[in-house]
C-alpha atoms as a PDB file:
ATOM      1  CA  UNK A   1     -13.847  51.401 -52.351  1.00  0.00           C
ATOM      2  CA  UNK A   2     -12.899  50.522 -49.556  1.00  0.00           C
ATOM      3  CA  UNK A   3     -16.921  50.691 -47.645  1.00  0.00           C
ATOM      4  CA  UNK A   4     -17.705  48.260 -51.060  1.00  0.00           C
ATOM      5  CA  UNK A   5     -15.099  45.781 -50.216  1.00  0.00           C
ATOM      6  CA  UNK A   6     -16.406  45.935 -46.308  1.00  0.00           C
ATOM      7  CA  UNK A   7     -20.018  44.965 -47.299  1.00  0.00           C
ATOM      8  CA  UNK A   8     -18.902  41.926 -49.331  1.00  0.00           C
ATOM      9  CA  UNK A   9     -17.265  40.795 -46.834  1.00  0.00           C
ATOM     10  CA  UNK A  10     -20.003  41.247 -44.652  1.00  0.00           C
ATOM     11  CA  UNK A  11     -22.128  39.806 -47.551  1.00  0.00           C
ATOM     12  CA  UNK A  12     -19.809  36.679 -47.544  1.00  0.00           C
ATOM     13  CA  UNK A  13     -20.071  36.511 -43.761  1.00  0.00           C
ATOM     14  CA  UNK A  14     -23.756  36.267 -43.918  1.00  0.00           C
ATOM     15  CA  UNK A  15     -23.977  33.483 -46.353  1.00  0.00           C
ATOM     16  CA  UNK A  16     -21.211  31.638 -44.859  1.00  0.00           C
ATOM     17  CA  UNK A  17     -22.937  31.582 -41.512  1.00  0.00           C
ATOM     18  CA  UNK A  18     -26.380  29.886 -43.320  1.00  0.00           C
ATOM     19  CA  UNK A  19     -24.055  27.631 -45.068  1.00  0.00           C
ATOM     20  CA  UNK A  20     -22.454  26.535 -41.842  1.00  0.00           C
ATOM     21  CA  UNK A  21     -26.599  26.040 -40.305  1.00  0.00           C
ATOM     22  CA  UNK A  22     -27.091  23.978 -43.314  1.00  0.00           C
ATOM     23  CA  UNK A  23     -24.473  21.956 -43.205  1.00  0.00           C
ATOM     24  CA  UNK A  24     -25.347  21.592 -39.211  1.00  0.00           C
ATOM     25  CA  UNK A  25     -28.807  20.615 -40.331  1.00  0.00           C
ATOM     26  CA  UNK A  26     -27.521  18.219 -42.670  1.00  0.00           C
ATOM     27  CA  UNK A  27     -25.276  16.521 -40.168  1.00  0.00           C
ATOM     28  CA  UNK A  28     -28.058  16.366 -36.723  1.00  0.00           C
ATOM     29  CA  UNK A  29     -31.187  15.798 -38.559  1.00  0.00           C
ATOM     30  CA  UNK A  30     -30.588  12.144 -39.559  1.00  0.00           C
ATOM     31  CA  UNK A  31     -29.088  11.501 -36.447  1.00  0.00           C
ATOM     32  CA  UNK A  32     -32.096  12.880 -34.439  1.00  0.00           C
ATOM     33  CA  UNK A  33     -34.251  11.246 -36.920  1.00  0.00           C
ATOM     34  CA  UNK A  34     -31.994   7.723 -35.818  1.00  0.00           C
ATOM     35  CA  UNK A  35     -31.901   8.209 -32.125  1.00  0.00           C
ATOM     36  CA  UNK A  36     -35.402  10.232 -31.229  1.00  0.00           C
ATOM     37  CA  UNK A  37     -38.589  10.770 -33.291  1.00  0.00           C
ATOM     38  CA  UNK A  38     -39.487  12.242 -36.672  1.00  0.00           C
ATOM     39  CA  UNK A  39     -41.544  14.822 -34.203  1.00  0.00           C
ATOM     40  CA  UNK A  40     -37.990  15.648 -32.635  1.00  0.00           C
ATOM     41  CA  UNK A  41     -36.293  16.113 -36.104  1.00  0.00           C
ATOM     42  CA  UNK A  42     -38.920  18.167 -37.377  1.00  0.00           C
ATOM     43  CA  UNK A  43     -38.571  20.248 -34.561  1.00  0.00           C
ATOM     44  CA  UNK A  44     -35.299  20.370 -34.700  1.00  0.00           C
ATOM     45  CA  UNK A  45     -34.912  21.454 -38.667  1.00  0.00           C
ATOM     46  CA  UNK A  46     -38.372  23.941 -38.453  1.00  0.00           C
ATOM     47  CA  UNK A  47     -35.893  25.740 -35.522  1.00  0.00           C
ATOM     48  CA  UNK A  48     -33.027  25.795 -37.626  1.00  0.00           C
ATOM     49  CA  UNK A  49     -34.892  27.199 -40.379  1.00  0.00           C
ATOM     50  CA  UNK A  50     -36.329  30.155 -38.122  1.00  0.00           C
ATOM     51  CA  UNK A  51     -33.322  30.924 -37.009  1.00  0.00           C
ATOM     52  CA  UNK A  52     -32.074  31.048 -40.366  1.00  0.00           C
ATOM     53  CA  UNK A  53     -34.916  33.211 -41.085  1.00  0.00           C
ATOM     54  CA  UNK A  54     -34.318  35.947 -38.323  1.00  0.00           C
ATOM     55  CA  UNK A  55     -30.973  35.917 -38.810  1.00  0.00           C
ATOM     56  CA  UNK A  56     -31.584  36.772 -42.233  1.00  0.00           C
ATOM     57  CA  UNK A  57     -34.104  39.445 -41.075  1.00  0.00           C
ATOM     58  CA  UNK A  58     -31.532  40.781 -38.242  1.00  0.00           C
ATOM     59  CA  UNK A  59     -29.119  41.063 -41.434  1.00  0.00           C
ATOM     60  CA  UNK A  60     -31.653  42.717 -43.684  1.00  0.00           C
ATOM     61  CA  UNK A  61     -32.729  45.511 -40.541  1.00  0.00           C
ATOM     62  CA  UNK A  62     -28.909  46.246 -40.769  1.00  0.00           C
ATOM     63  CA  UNK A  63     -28.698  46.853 -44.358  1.00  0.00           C
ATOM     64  CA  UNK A  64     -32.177  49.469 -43.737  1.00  0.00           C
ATOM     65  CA  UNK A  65     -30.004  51.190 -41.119  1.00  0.00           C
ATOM     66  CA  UNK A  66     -26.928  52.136 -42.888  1.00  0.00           C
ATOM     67  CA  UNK A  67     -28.581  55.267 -45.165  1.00  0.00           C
ATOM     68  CA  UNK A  68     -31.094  56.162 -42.187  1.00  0.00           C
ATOM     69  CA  UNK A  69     -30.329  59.067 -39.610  1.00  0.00           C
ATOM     70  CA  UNK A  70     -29.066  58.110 -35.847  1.00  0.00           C
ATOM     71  CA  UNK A  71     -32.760  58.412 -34.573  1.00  0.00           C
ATOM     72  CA  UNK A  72     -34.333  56.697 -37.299  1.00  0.00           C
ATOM     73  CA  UNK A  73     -31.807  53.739 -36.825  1.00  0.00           C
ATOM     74  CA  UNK A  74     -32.748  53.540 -33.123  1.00  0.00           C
ATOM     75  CA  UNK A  75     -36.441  53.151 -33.826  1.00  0.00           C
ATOM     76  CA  UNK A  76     -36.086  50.836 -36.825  1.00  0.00           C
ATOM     77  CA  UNK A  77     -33.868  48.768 -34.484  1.00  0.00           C
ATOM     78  CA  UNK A  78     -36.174  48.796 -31.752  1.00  0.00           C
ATOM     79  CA  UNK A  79     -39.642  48.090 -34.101  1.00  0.00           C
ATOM     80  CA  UNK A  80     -37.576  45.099 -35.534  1.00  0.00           C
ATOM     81  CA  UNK A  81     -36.518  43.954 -31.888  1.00  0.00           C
ATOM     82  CA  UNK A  82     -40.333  43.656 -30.952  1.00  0.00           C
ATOM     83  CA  UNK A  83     -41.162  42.421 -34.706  1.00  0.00           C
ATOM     84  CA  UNK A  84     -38.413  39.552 -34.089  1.00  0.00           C
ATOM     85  CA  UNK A  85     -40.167  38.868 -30.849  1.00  0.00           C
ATOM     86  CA  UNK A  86     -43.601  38.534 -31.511  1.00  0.00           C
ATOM     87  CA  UNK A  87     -42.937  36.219 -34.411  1.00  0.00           C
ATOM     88  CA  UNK A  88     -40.692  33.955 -32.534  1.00  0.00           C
ATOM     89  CA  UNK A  89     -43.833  33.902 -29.712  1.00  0.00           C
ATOM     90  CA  UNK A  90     -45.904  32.957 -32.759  1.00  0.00           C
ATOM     91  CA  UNK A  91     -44.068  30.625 -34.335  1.00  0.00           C
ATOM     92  CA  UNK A  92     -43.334  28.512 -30.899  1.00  0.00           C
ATOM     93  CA  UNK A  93     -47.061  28.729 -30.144  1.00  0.00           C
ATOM     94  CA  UNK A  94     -47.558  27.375 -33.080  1.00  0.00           C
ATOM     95  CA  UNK A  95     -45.240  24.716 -33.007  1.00  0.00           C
ATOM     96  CA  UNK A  96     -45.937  23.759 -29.301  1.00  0.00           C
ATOM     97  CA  UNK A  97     -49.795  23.732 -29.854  1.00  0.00           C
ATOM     98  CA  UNK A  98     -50.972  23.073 -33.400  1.00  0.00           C
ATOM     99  CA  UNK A  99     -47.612  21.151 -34.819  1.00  0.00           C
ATOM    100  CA  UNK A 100     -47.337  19.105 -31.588  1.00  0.00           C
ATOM    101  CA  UNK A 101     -43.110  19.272 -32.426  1.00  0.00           C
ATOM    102  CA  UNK A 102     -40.735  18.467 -29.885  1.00  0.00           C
ATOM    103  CA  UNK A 103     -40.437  22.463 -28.247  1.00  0.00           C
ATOM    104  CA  UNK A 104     -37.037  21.465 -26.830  1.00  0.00           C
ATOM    105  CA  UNK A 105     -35.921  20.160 -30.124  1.00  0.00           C
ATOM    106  CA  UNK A 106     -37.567  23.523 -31.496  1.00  0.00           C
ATOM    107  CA  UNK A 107     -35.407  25.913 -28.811  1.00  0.00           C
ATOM    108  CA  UNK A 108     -31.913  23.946 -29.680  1.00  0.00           C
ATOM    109  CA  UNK A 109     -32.648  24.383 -33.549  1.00  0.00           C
ATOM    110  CA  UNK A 110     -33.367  27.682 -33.214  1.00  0.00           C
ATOM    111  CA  UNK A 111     -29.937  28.737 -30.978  1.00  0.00           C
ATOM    112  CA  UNK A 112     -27.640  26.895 -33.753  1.00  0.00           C
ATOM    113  CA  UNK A 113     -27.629  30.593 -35.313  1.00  0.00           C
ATOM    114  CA  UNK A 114     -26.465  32.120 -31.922  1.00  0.00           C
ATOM    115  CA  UNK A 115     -24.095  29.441 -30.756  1.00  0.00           C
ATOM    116  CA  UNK A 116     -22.454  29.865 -34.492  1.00  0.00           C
ATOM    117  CA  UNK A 117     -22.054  33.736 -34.518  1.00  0.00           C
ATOM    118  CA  UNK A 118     -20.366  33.558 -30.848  1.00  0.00           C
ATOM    119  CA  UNK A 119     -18.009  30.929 -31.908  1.00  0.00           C
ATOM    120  CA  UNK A 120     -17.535  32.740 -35.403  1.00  0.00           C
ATOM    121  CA  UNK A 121     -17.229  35.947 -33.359  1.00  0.00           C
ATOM    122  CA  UNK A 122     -14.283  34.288 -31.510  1.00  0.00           C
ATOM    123  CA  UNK A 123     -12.605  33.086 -34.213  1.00  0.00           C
ATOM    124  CA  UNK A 124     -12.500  36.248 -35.280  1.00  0.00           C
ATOM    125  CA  UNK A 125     -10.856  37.671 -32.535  1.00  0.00           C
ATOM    126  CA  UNK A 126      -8.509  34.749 -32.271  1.00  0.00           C
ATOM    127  CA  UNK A 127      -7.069  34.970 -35.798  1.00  0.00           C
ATOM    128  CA  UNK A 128      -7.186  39.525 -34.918  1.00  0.00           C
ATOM    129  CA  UNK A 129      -5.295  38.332 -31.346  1.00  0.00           C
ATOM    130  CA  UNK A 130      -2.793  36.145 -33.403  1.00  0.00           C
ATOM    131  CA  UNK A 131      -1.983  38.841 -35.923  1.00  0.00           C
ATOM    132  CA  UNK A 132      -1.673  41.552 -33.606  1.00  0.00           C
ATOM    133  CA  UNK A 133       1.391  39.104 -32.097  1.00  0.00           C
ATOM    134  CA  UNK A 134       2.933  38.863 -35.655  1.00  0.00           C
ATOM    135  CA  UNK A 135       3.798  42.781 -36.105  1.00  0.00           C
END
């Protein structure tokens, strides 16, 4: 019950974190668009939504590992880790070279995920600080 109750949270964490990249999205794209170039924007939003997408793959490689063995978690981990890699190398090749989108604007989009889960992960530890006080 209580491992069921741990993956919906963990379930809720996940889409809350894509919800909070949306609403990012949502809020910097039309001011991009305003101050900088549709180029810049479109950079911007195609590194948002790769970011959304490996964080989305980072969450599914952790879903694999739960019912595989300790070694078979280490090499799934480490295939994905060079998987994640080579597609990001691919995807800014193609959007430095063939897209002609701002790279920079590409690079920030892309760290929203990253930036989010560090300040999420302090929250976290915040509110865990601030209860620990209470008992």
């Amino acid at each position: 019950m209580a491992k069921a109750t741990c993956m919906k949270n963990y379930e809720l964490k996940v889409r809350n974190m894509l919800a909070q990249i949306a609403v990012l999205g949502i809020i910097f794209c039309p001011i991009v668009f305003s101050y900088y170039s549709g180029q810049t924007m479109a950079g911007l939003l195609l590194g948002m939504v790769t970011g959304s997408i490996y964080f989305l793959y980072l969450y599914r490689q952790v879903e694999n590992v739960k019912v595989l063995s300790k070694k078979q978690a280490v090499e799934h981990i480490r295939s994905g880790w060079i998987i994640r890699l080579g597609v990001m190398l691919l995807v800014l090749i193609v959007v430095s070279h063939f897209l002609k989108l701002n790279v920079l604007a590409f690079i920030a989009g892309f760290f929203t995920m990253p930036v989010l889960l560090f300040i999420n992960g302090m929250a976290m530890v915040i509110k865990q600080i601030e209860d620990a006080k209470k008992m």
